């Protein structure tokens, strides 16, 4: 059914939704975004599904945007770039609104949109060797479409510690920032995720969905106006000389002009 994802369902109705592009460090292509959006719709309406675990295959959880997808956007006009940004925003919104518990199993590094994925989970557990970072500003662009979910999880004050600097941070700091609930050794990840899943199996599914909806309603506003603003902000950055220089330098394997020796 899916080419970039793997879905496995156990006898209890617990679905493991795995990003399955390990050779690309699970970087998000346009196809993966579409498939994640479709998967969220299918799982959200399936009464047999009691909980969803979001995982990654291979060494990385998610490296952010796919390089080929990013390179293609260099040649697009502003309207088309906005449409591409909306694909990411739509996917994040679908997972954020999933009426099932969503538990993140972060088994490796998460950068850019990968951190965004962790932030739309109701709870995320990471291995102790995982690294995180909002690396967009190194390229002259900004972490725009993931921004509402990152700010909702971290709060503005904590987000500003890492949101603009592209600094990598470890799993322990990810806990301090609120991205991750707790950190465990690699061999303990499955057990830790199961400990998050198990309580939901004793709860009324409808009540869980209603409680999650209420939490979202009472939390920071993430509506069409907010999403449109993030898309416009990202599209505007793509039009700047900094974006052209940063992304060009990345693909040319050189340092952009603003790097101070």
Short mmCIF file of C-alpha atoms in Angstrom, two decimals:
data_model
loop_
_atom_site.label_atom_id
_atom_site.label_comp_id
_atom_site.label_asym_id
_atom_site.label_seq_id
_atom_site.Cartn_x
_atom_site.Cartn_y
_atom_site.Cartn_z
CA UNK A 1 0.00 0.00 0.00
CA UNK A 2 2.81 2.40 0.91
CA UNK A 3 6.31 2.63 -0.55
CA UNK A 4 7.99 4.92 2.01
CA UNK A 5 6.21 3.63 5.11
CA UNK A 6 5.70 0.31 6.83
CA UNK A 7 2.61 -0.44 8.92
CA UNK A 8 2.40 -3.31 11.37
CA UNK A 9 -0.60 -3.99 13.61
CA UNK A 10 -0.53 -6.31 16.61
CA UNK A 11 -3.42 -8.27 18.10
CA UNK A 12 -4.24 -5.43 20.52
CA UNK A 13 -4.76 -2.86 17.78
CA UNK A 14 -1.43 -1.12 18.33
CA UNK A 15 -0.04 0.06 14.99
CA UNK A 16 3.65 0.71 14.42
CA UNK A 17 3.98 3.28 11.63
CA UNK A 18 7.61 3.22 10.47
CA UNK A 19 9.33 5.73 8.23
CA UNK A 20 10.95 3.33 5.81
CA UNK A 21 13.63 5.11 3.78
CA UNK A 22 16.66 4.02 5.84
CA UNK A 23 19.07 4.55 2.93
CA UNK A 24 18.00 8.24 2.93
CA UNK A 25 17.93 8.53 6.73
CA UNK A 26 14.12 8.68 6.43
CA UNK A 27 14.29 12.12 4.84
CA UNK A 28 10.82 13.29 3.89
CA UNK A 29 10.08 13.33 0.17
CA UNK A 30 6.85 14.58 -1.36
CA UNK A 31 5.77 10.94 -1.61
CA UNK A 32 6.44 10.28 2.07
CA UNK A 33 4.48 13.39 3.05
CA UNK A 34 1.51 12.22 0.99
CA UNK A 35 1.71 8.70 2.40
CA UNK A 36 1.95 9.94 6.00
CA UNK A 37 -1.10 12.13 5.44
CA UNK A 38 -3.01 9.19 3.97
CA UNK A 39 -1.89 6.87 6.77
CA UNK A 40 -3.07 9.35 9.42
CA UNK A 41 -6.50 9.52 7.75
CA UNK A 42 -6.81 5.74 7.57
CA UNK A 43 -5.64 5.09 11.13
CA UNK A 44 -7.75 7.88 12.55
CA UNK A 45 -10.99 6.38 11.23
CA UNK A 46 -10.20 2.74 12.01
CA UNK A 47 -12.08 1.76 15.18
CA UNK A 48 -9.78 -1.23 15.68
CA UNK A 49 -6.72 0.98 16.13
CA UNK A 50 -6.08 1.76 19.80
CA UNK A 51 -2.67 3.46 19.60
CA UNK A 52 -0.03 4.36 17.03
CA UNK A 53 3.74 4.20 17.45
CA UNK A 54 5.71 6.43 15.06
CA UNK A 55 9.15 4.94 14.41
CA UNK A 56 12.03 5.12 11.94
CA UNK A 57 13.92 2.36 10.16
CA UNK A 58 17.70 2.31 10.17
CA UNK A 59 20.16 4.62 11.90
CA UNK A 60 18.12 7.85 11.79
CA UNK A 61 14.62 8.72 12.92
CA UNK A 62 14.21 11.45 10.28
CA UNK A 63 16.82 13.71 8.68
CA UNK A 64 14.26 16.35 7.68
CA UNK A 65 13.52 17.25 4.07
CA UNK A 66 14.72 15.04 1.25
CA UNK A 67 17.64 16.57 -0.65
CA UNK A 68 16.20 15.81 -4.08
CA UNK A 69 12.91 17.40 -3.06
CA UNK A 70 14.75 20.45 -1.76
CA UNK A 71 16.88 20.72 -4.88
CA UNK A 72 13.79 20.56 -7.08
CA UNK A 73 12.29 23.47 -5.15
CA UNK A 74 15.21 25.67 -6.19
CA UNK A 75 13.78 25.71 -9.71
CA UNK A 76 10.15 26.27 -8.69
CA UNK A 77 8.25 29.54 -8.67
CA UNK A 78 6.90 30.97 -5.42
CA UNK A 79 3.41 29.55 -5.90
CA UNK A 80 4.69 26.03 -6.48
CA UNK A 81 7.05 26.26 -3.50
CA UNK A 82 4.11 27.30 -1.33
CA UNK A 83 2.19 24.25 -2.53
CA UNK A 84 5.14 22.03 -1.58
CA UNK A 85 5.36 23.64 1.87
CA UNK A 86 1.65 22.99 2.33
CA UNK A 87 2.24 19.27 1.84
CA UNK A 88 4.46 19.25 4.92
CA UNK A 89 2.05 21.44 6.87
CA UNK A 90 -0.88 19.19 5.94
CA UNK A 91 0.96 16.07 7.04
CA UNK A 92 1.96 17.55 10.40
CA UNK A 93 -1.59 18.75 10.97
CA UNK A 94 -2.98 15.31 10.17
CA UNK A 95 -0.70 13.59 12.66
CA UNK A 96 -1.23 16.28 15.27
CA UNK A 97 -5.00 15.82 15.00
CA UNK A 98 -4.87 12.02 14.93
CA UNK A 99 -7.68 10.88 17.28
CA UNK A 100 -5.49 8.08 18.62
CA UNK A 101 -2.56 8.19 21.04
CA UNK A 102 0.62 8.82 19.04
CA UNK A 103 3.86 7.68 20.66
CA UNK A 104 7.19 8.54 19.08
CA UNK A 105 10.01 5.96 19.18
CA UNK A 106 13.03 8.08 18.25
CA UNK A 107 15.75 5.50 17.63
CA UNK A 108 18.21 7.88 15.95
CA UNK A 109 18.91 11.44 14.89
CA UNK A 110 16.09 13.89 14.16
CA UNK A 111 16.74 17.11 12.28
CA UNK A 112 14.45 19.84 10.97
CA UNK A 113 11.15 18.22 10.06
CA UNK A 114 12.19 15.17 12.06
CA UNK A 115 12.01 17.26 15.23
CA UNK A 116 8.63 18.46 14.00
CA UNK A 117 7.46 14.85 13.83
CA UNK A 118 8.57 14.26 17.41
CA UNK A 119 6.66 17.36 18.48
CA UNK A 120 3.33 16.21 17.01
CA UNK A 121 3.54 12.97 19.00
CA UNK A 122 1.65 12.93 22.29
CA UNK A 123 4.81 11.62 23.87
CA UNK A 124 8.18 10.76 22.36
CA UNK A 125 10.93 8.55 23.79
CA UNK A 126 14.47 8.75 22.41
CA UNK A 127 17.62 6.70 22.65
CA UNK A 128 20.46 8.34 24.53
CA UNK A 129 22.72 8.69 21.48
CA UNK A 130 20.19 10.61 19.36
CA UNK A 131 21.01 14.12 18.17
CA UNK A 132 18.53 16.85 17.32
CA UNK A 133 18.64 20.19 15.56
CA UNK A 134 16.77 22.83 13.59
CA UNK A 135 19.31 23.08 10.81
CA UNK A 136 17.30 25.24 8.39
CA UNK A 137 19.00 28.57 9.09
CA UNK A 138 22.33 27.15 7.92
CA UNK A 139 20.68 27.02 4.50
CA UNK A 140 19.24 30.52 4.69
CA UNK A 141 15.67 29.26 5.26
CA UNK A 142 13.61 28.87 8.44
CA UNK A 143 11.80 26.08 10.37
CA UNK A 144 8.45 27.57 9.45
CA UNK A 145 5.84 24.88 8.84
CA UNK A 146 7.01 22.85 11.84
CA UNK A 147 7.07 26.01 13.96
CA UNK A 148 3.54 25.91 15.44
CA UNK A 149 4.02 22.36 16.71
CA UNK A 150 7.52 23.03 18.02
CA UNK A 151 6.38 26.15 19.88
CA UNK A 152 3.34 24.32 21.25
CA UNK A 153 5.59 21.59 22.65
CA UNK A 154 8.56 23.63 23.81
CA UNK A 155 7.14 27.06 24.58
CA UNK A 156 8.68 30.20 23.11
CA UNK A 157 11.39 30.67 25.72
CA UNK A 158 12.84 27.19 25.39
CA UNK A 159 12.38 27.13 21.62
CA UNK A 160 14.44 30.28 21.20
CA UNK A 161 17.45 28.45 22.66
CA UNK A 162 17.71 26.25 19.55
CA UNK A 163 15.15 27.39 16.97
CA UNK A 164 17.35 29.89 15.15
CA UNK A 165 20.95 28.77 15.79
CA UNK A 166 20.96 25.42 13.94
CA UNK A 167 22.93 24.13 16.95
CA UNK A 168 22.76 20.39 17.42
CA UNK A 169 21.68 19.19 20.84
CA UNK A 170 21.67 15.81 22.51
CA UNK A 171 18.81 13.72 23.83
CA UNK A 172 19.27 14.94 27.41
CA UNK A 173 18.82 18.54 26.29
CA UNK A 174 15.85 17.48 24.15
CA UNK A 175 14.20 16.37 27.39
CA UNK A 176 14.95 19.73 29.02
CA UNK A 177 13.46 21.49 26.02
CA UNK A 178 10.31 19.38 26.12
CA UNK A 179 10.76 17.68 22.75
CA UNK A 180 11.34 14.28 24.31
CA UNK A 181 9.69 12.88 27.44
CA UNK A 182 12.57 10.67 28.46
CA UNK A 183 15.78 9.08 27.24
CA UNK A 184 16.69 5.41 27.39
CA UNK A 185 19.48 3.16 26.10
CA UNK A 186 18.82 1.66 22.69
CA UNK A 187 18.06 -1.76 24.12
CA UNK A 188 15.38 -0.28 26.40
CA UNK A 189 13.48 1.71 23.77
CA UNK A 190 10.88 -0.93 22.95
CA UNK A 191 10.10 -1.47 26.64
CA UNK A 192 9.81 2.28 27.27
CA UNK A 193 7.46 2.73 24.32
CA UNK A 194 5.34 -0.19 25.50
CA UNK A 195 5.07 1.45 28.93
CA UNK A 196 3.52 4.48 27.22
CA UNK A 197 1.18 2.41 25.05
CA UNK A 198 -0.14 -0.04 27.66
CA UNK A 199 -2.22 2.38 29.79
CA UNK A 200 -4.30 3.41 26.77
CA UNK A 201 -5.48 -0.16 26.29
CA UNK A 202 -7.43 0.14 29.55
CA UNK A 203 -9.04 3.46 28.51
CA UNK A 204 -12.23 4.10 26.55
CA UNK A 205 -11.07 4.91 22.99
CA UNK A 206 -13.73 7.57 22.50
CA UNK A 207 -12.81 9.27 25.75
CA UNK A 208 -9.13 9.24 24.79
CA UNK A 209 -9.94 10.88 21.45
CA UNK A 210 -12.19 13.47 23.12
CA UNK A 211 -9.60 14.26 25.78
CA UNK A 212 -6.92 14.72 23.13
CA UNK A 213 -9.20 17.02 21.16
CA UNK A 214 -9.88 19.06 24.29
CA UNK A 215 -6.16 19.36 25.03
CA UNK A 216 -5.62 20.65 21.50
CA UNK A 217 -8.52 23.09 21.81
CA UNK A 218 -7.15 24.48 25.08
CA UNK A 219 -3.57 24.63 23.85
CA UNK A 220 -1.92 27.11 21.48
CA UNK A 221 -4.01 27.94 18.44
CA UNK A 222 -2.91 26.09 15.29
CA UNK A 223 -5.55 26.85 12.68
CA UNK A 224 -5.61 27.67 8.98
CA UNK A 225 -4.55 31.25 9.64
CA UNK A 226 -1.45 30.12 11.56
CA UNK A 227 -0.57 27.44 9.01
CA UNK A 228 -0.97 29.86 6.10
CA UNK A 229 1.31 32.32 7.87
CA UNK A 230 4.05 29.72 8.23
CA UNK A 231 3.78 28.73 4.58
CA UNK A 232 3.99 32.37 3.50
CA UNK A 233 7.01 32.93 5.75
CA UNK A 234 8.86 29.97 4.28
CA UNK A 235 7.96 30.94 0.71
CA UNK A 236 9.27 34.45 1.36
CA UNK A 237 12.59 33.09 2.65
CA UNK A 238 13.03 30.97 -0.48
CA UNK A 239 12.98 34.20 -2.49
CA UNK A 240 15.93 35.74 -0.62
CA UNK A 241 19.56 35.91 -1.65
CA UNK A 242 20.48 34.11 1.57
CA UNK A 243 18.39 31.09 0.61
CA UNK A 244 19.93 30.99 -2.86
CA UNK A 245 23.41 31.20 -1.37
CA UNK A 246 22.81 28.75 1.48
CA UNK A 247 21.15 26.04 -0.55
CA UNK A 248 23.53 26.55 -3.44
CA UNK A 249 26.51 26.22 -1.12
CA UNK A 250 25.06 23.05 0.39
CA UNK A 251 24.76 21.30 -2.96
CA UNK A 252 28.11 22.65 -4.10
CA UNK A 253 29.69 21.32 -0.89
CA UNK A 254 31.14 24.66 0.17
CA UNK A 255 30.58 27.09 3.00
CA UNK A 256 28.08 29.88 2.38
CA UNK A 257 29.44 33.40 2.29
CA UNK A 258 28.19 34.37 5.74
CA UNK A 259 30.26 31.80 7.63
CA UNK A 260 32.84 33.49 9.81
CA UNK A 261 36.21 31.66 9.76
#
